[in-house]
Tab-separated table of C-alpha atoms in Angstrom:
chain	number	residue	atom	x	y	z
A	29	MET	CA	0.054	-0.207	0.002
A	30	LYS	CA	1.179	3.399	-0.864
A	31	ILE	CA	-0.092	6.595	0.589
A	32	ALA	CA	0.882	9.992	-0.733
A	33	LEU	CA	0.348	13.428	1.174
A	34	MET	CA	0.971	16.955	-0.149
A	35	ASP	CA	1.249	20.459	1.151
A	36	SER	CA	3.351	23.322	0.321
A	37	GLY	CA	5.383	22.675	3.493
A	38	ILE	CA	5.664	20.625	6.688
A	39	GLY	CA	2.198	21.072	7.749
A	40	LEU	CA	1.668	17.520	6.313
A	41	LEU	CA	3.687	16.070	9.035
A	42	ALA	CA	0.721	15.537	11.399
A	43	ALA	CA	-1.214	13.572	8.975
A	44	THR	CA	1.901	11.763	7.770
A	45	ALA	CA	2.575	10.633	11.555
A	46	ALA	CA	-1.132	9.584	11.956
A	47	VAL	CA	-0.752	7.390	8.925
A	48	ARG	CA	2.478	6.067	9.862
A	49	ARG	CA	0.963	4.962	13.207
A	50	LEU	CA	-1.853	3.227	11.956
A	51	ARG	CA	-0.041	1.492	9.029
A	52	PRO	CA	3.595	1.499	9.639
A	53	ASP	CA	3.929	-0.728	6.886
A	54	ALA	CA	2.708	1.419	4.190
A	55	ASP	CA	5.030	3.046	1.792
A	56	LEU	CA	4.573	6.958	1.893
A	57	VAL	CA	5.288	9.530	-0.677
A	58	LEU	CA	5.589	13.287	0.712
A	59	SER	CA	5.191	15.853	-1.992
A	60	LEU	CA	6.130	19.568	-0.919
A	61	ASP	CA	6.673	22.697	-2.544
A	62	PRO	CA	9.630	24.737	-1.140
A	63	ASP	CA	9.979	26.510	-4.615
A	64	GLY	CA	6.673	27.994	-4.315
A	65	MET	CA	5.647	28.249	-0.480
A	66	PRO	CA	3.921	29.847	0.936
A	67	TRP	CA	0.511	29.107	-0.824
A	68	GLY	CA	-1.516	31.172	1.492
A	69	ARG	CA	-0.248	34.361	-0.059
A	70	ARG	CA	-1.203	33.309	-3.671
A	71	THR	CA	-4.290	33.912	-5.638
A	72	PRO	CA	-6.698	31.005	-5.605
A	73	GLU	CA	-5.694	30.382	-9.388
A	74	GLY	CA	-2.164	30.503	-8.618
A	75	LEU	CA	-2.419	28.387	-5.317
A	76	THR	CA	-4.523	25.624	-7.552
A	77	GLN	CA	-1.660	25.566	-10.316
A	78	ARG	CA	1.305	25.147	-7.649
A	79	ALA	CA	-0.842	22.296	-5.766
A	80	LEU	CA	-1.768	20.648	-9.000
A	81	ALA	CA	1.938	20.307	-9.908
A	82	VAL	CA	2.753	18.862	-6.439
A	83	ALA	CA	-0.120	16.437	-6.759
A	84	GLU	CA	1.018	15.381	-10.121
A	85	ALA	CA	4.740	14.767	-8.937
A	86	ALA	CA	3.146	12.447	-6.257
A	87	ALA	CA	0.882	10.726	-8.552
A	88	ALA	CA	3.843	9.814	-10.815
A	89	TYR	CA	4.791	7.456	-8.118
A	90	ARG	CA	1.494	5.634	-8.567
A	91	PRO	CA	0.067	5.871	-4.972
A	92	ASP	CA	-3.066	4.229	-3.814
A	93	VAL	CA	-4.319	7.451	-2.173
A	94	LEU	CA	-3.540	11.130	-1.994
A	95	ILE	CA	-3.965	13.253	1.158
A	96	VAL	CA	-4.215	16.785	0.770
A	97	GLY	CA	-2.392	17.779	4.107
A	98	CYS	CA	-3.247	21.503	3.870
A	99	ASN	CA	-6.675	23.467	4.762
A	100	THR	CA	-5.711	26.317	2.299
A	101	ALA	CA	-5.215	23.895	-0.648
A	102	THR	CA	-8.134	21.803	0.431
A	103	VAL	CA	-10.208	24.907	0.161
A	104	HIS	CA	-9.092	26.442	-3.164
A	105	ALA	CA	-7.720	23.352	-5.056
A	106	LEU	CA	-9.547	20.304	-4.003
A	107	PRO	CA	-12.169	20.139	-6.974
A	108	THR	CA	-9.249	20.703	-9.527
A	109	LEU	CA	-7.193	17.915	-8.127
A	110	ARG	CA	-10.110	15.438	-7.911
A	111	ALA	CA	-10.915	16.124	-11.490
A	112	ARG	CA	-7.312	15.482	-12.637
A	113	LEU	CA	-6.473	12.313	-10.383
A	114	GLU	CA	-9.870	10.269	-9.683
A	115	PRO	CA	-10.982	7.837	-9.889
A	116	GLY	CA	-7.701	6.385	-10.520
A	117	ILE	CA	-6.161	8.089	-7.267
A	118	PRO	CA	-8.714	9.116	-4.467
A	119	VAL	CA	-7.826	12.460	-3.182
A	120	ILE	CA	-8.796	13.249	0.609
A	121	GLY	CA	-9.207	16.825	1.744
A	122	THR	CA	-8.474	18.345	5.048
A	123	VAL	CA	-11.383	20.109	6.805
A	124	PRO	CA	-11.109	21.818	10.255
A	125	ALA	CA	-13.093	19.627	12.797
A	126	ILE	CA	-15.719	22.152	13.671
A	127	LYS	CA	-18.433	19.416	13.794
A	128	PRO	CA	-16.853	17.391	16.599
A	129	ALA	CA	-16.160	20.361	18.502
A	130	ALA	CA	-19.445	21.699	18.191
A	131	ALA	CA	-20.931	18.303	19.279
A	132	GLY	CA	-18.891	18.449	22.458
A	133	GLY	CA	-20.770	21.272	23.696
A	134	GLY	CA	-19.639	24.524	25.274
A	135	PRO	CA	-17.970	27.675	23.744
A	136	PHE	CA	-15.064	26.870	21.338
A	137	ALA	CA	-12.689	28.798	19.289
A	138	ILE	CA	-11.320	28.006	15.946
A	139	TRP	CA	-7.641	29.094	15.359
A	140	ALA	CA	-6.939	29.648	11.644
A	141	THR	CA	-4.628	31.761	9.326
A	142	PRO	CA	-5.682	35.238	9.122
A	143	ALA	CA	-7.070	34.533	5.392
A	144	THR	CA	-9.087	31.763	6.616
A	145	THR	CA	-10.559	33.525	9.526
A	146	GLY	CA	-13.841	35.037	8.652
A	147	SER	CA	-13.728	33.522	5.181
A	148	PRO	CA	-17.101	32.339	3.339
A	149	TYR	CA	-15.356	28.875	3.690
A	150	GLN	CA	-15.005	28.830	7.234
A	151	ARG	CA	-18.073	30.859	7.921
A	152	GLY	CA	-20.217	27.973	5.866
A	153	LEU	CA	-18.603	25.459	7.904
A	154	ILE	CA	-19.837	27.133	11.349
A	155	LYS	CA	-23.236	27.563	9.906
A	156	ASP	CA	-23.528	23.952	8.576
A	157	PHE	CA	-22.076	22.398	11.566
A	158	ALA	CA	-22.059	24.628	14.688
A	159	ASP	CA	-24.947	26.920	14.134
A	160	GLY	CA	-26.251	28.602	17.302
A	161	ALA	CA	-23.025	27.558	19.004
A	162	ALA	CA	-20.713	30.189	20.885
A	163	VAL	CA	-17.856	30.120	18.274
A	164	THR	CA	-14.976	32.723	18.270
A	165	GLU	CA	-12.666	32.782	15.111
A	166	VAL	CA	-9.240	33.513	16.115
A	167	PRO	CA	-6.530	34.760	13.499
A	168	CYS	CA	-3.297	33.517	14.231
A	169	PHE	CA	-0.775	35.992	12.765
A	170	GLY	CA	2.579	34.353	11.617
A	171	LEU	CA	1.953	31.179	13.565
A	172	ALA	CA	2.080	28.871	10.427
A	173	GLU	CA	5.185	30.606	9.134
A	174	ALA	CA	6.840	30.247	12.526
A	175	VAL	CA	6.020	26.537	12.949
A	176	GLU	CA	7.393	26.142	9.152
A	177	HIS	CA	10.850	27.324	9.901
A	178	ALA	CA	10.907	25.975	13.761
A	179	ASP	CA	11.435	29.383	14.959
A	180	GLU	CA	10.855	29.016	18.645
A	181	THR	CA	10.780	32.933	19.619
A	182	ALA	CA	8.317	33.481	16.810
A	183	ILE	CA	6.167	30.307	17.847
A	184	GLU	CA	5.983	31.407	21.358
A	185	ALA	CA	5.009	34.876	20.276
A	186	ALA	CA	2.344	34.107	17.756
A	187	VAL	CA	0.735	31.280	20.202
A	188	ALA	CA	0.631	34.031	22.956
A	189	ALA	CA	-1.212	36.418	20.932
A	190	ALA	CA	-3.670	34.247	19.592
A	191	ALA	CA	-4.300	32.909	23.113
A	192	ALA	CA	-4.944	36.722	24.176
A	193	LEU	CA	-7.512	36.738	21.433
A	194	THR	CA	-9.313	33.666	22.827
A	195	PRO	CA	-12.116	34.144	25.321
A	196	LYS	CA	-11.504	32.856	28.784
A	197	ASP	CA	-14.326	30.631	28.800
A	198	VAL	CA	-13.589	28.583	25.889
A	199	THR	CA	-13.555	24.833	26.418
A	200	THR	CA	-12.299	23.479	23.146
A	201	VAL	CA	-9.938	24.819	20.246
A	202	VAL	CA	-10.188	23.728	16.743
A	203	LEU	CA	-6.902	23.669	15.018
A	204	GLY	CA	-7.937	24.835	11.512
A	205	CYS	CA	-4.265	24.832	10.124
A	206	THR	CA	-2.361	21.608	9.928
A	207	HIS	CA	0.804	23.377	10.901
A	208	TYR	CA	-0.969	24.076	14.428
A	209	GLU	CA	-1.053	20.675	15.127
A	210	LEU	CA	2.543	20.362	15.492
A	211	VAL	CA	2.558	22.635	18.267
A	212	ALA	CA	-0.726	21.407	20.035
A	213	GLU	CA	0.711	21.249	23.453
A	214	ARG	CA	1.915	24.604	23.521
A	215	ILE	CA	-1.375	25.924	22.471
A	216	ARG	CA	-3.039	23.818	25.280
A	217	THR	CA	-0.607	25.463	27.684
A	218	ALA	CA	-1.205	28.830	26.440
A	219	VAL	CA	-5.246	28.549	26.557
A	220	GLN	CA	-5.803	26.594	29.527
A	221	ARG	CA	-7.282	28.477	32.366
A	222	PRO	CA	-6.692	27.706	35.861
A	223	GLY	CA	-9.712	26.157	37.600
A	224	PHE	CA	-11.412	25.017	34.060
A	225	PRO	CA	-11.706	21.581	32.993
A	226	PRO	CA	-9.075	20.404	30.758
A	227	LEU	CA	-8.826	22.165	27.248
A	228	VAL	CA	-10.052	19.996	24.274
A	229	LEU	CA	-7.963	20.237	21.020
A	230	HIS	CA	-9.427	19.312	17.828
A	231	GLY	CA	-6.966	18.557	14.815
A	232	SER	CA	-7.664	16.749	11.536
A	233	ALA	CA	-4.786	14.506	11.317
A	234	GLY	CA	-6.327	11.434	12.790
A	235	ALA	CA	-9.401	11.690	10.887
A	236	VAL	CA	-7.873	12.419	7.409
A	237	ALA	CA	-5.352	9.020	7.960
A	238	ALA	CA	-8.478	7.082	8.869
A	239	GLN	CA	-10.483	8.303	5.988
A	240	ALA	CA	-7.698	7.354	3.699
A	241	LEU	CA	-7.499	3.842	4.927
A	242	ARG	CA	-11.410	3.905	4.549
A	243	ARG	CA	-11.385	4.800	0.821
A	244	LEU	CA	-8.827	2.026	0.216
A	245	GLY	CA	-10.677	-0.575	2.055
A	246	GLU	CA	-8.001	-1.174	4.455
A	247	GLN	CA	-8.035	-1.399	8.280
A	248	PRO	CA	-5.649	0.090	11.011
A	249	ALA	CA	-2.776	-2.271	11.690
A	250	PRO	CA	-0.553	-0.474	14.218
A	251	GLU	CA	1.134	-3.722	15.177
A	252	ALA	CA	2.310	-4.513	11.573
A	253	ALA	CA	6.090	-4.307	10.966
A	254	ALA	CA	7.702	-0.934	10.279
A	255	SER	CA	8.497	-1.858	6.825
A	256	GLY	CA	7.085	1.091	5.036
A	257	THR	CA	9.485	3.291	3.031
A	258	LEU	CA	9.556	7.049	2.724
A	259	THR	CA	10.041	9.070	-0.298
A	260	VAL	CA	10.267	12.934	-0.017
A	261	LEU	CA	9.709	15.007	-3.114
A	262	LEU	CA	10.627	18.637	-3.013
A	263	SER	CA	8.915	20.568	-6.021
A	264	GLY	CA	9.045	17.300	-7.812
A	265	ARG	CA	12.594	16.470	-6.982
A	266	GLU	CA	13.661	13.737	-4.801
A	267	GLY	CA	15.253	15.017	-1.462
A	268	THR	CA	14.955	14.215	2.409
A	269	LEU	CA	12.741	16.106	4.892
A	270	PRO	CA	13.599	19.686	5.522
A	271	GLU	CA	15.610	20.076	8.756
A	272	PRO	CA	12.837	22.379	10.701
A	273	ALA	CA	10.553	18.928	10.470
A	274	LEU	CA	13.155	17.194	12.754
A	275	ALA	CA	12.400	19.933	15.503
A	276	TYR	CA	8.811	18.075	15.839
A	277	ASP	CA	8.018	14.706	17.424
A	278	GLU	CA	6.027	13.849	14.101
A	279	GLY	CA	9.152	14.617	12.003
A	280	ARG	CA	11.384	12.494	14.282
A	281	LEU	CA	9.010	9.711	14.113
A	282	LEU	CA	9.078	9.451	10.359
A	283	GLN	CA	12.994	9.489	10.393
A	284	GLU	CA	13.221	6.753	13.175
A	285	ILE	CA	10.760	4.212	11.700
A	286	SER	CA	10.842	4.952	8.027
A	287	PRO	CA	13.543	3.696	6.073
A	288	ALA	CA	14.828	6.674	3.682
A	289	ARG	CA	14.812	5.868	-0.104
């Protein structure tokens, strides 16, 4: 079984690690775009063009499924990617976990990039899955970029700024950008209020990994031998994981249990 994941940068690490934990025997193809990042500043048309190139680079390795490990690319490019690759290669998008957050009850916040915060896309998800709930959209200025470069000072400042915009009675935070899942515990520490129940964080990595297996008719097999290989594509060229990836548990997990190829 071969599973491909794509993103402009290392935001795909969370979903990749989730896939690796569920199926350590699966071959992985990671397709990143260092030449074209960041995608969030591009026009929808420009972003879609870059995403399509990255997806086609992964498709050349004939994966069984492709995960779009990026919220922004899912918003703008998913229809184009599916039109180009399906039905031969199923394409799985990444959507913020607003539905389970709303189902948990209590006020919650959605941490997202400034471009996504207040967007028709996110407002539509709130209307569809959390209508009537107390929801606060929190723009996280510079957080994705800080995580991408493993800039500890910038991460600390961006998390603190977003925490200051998060209401004190929030019981749940939706991580609306895949990069944020790499610093989830720092977010939890920053938002947790003394005397309140433990903060609940909702990411998308686990759900996306499980959905990919379902589309393939496969079951989780975490006990399988760690025989899966790891191929990294950098704007279409074979390479290695970017060095900042190794600053995170998810990146180190891949390096430890995935033979490089």
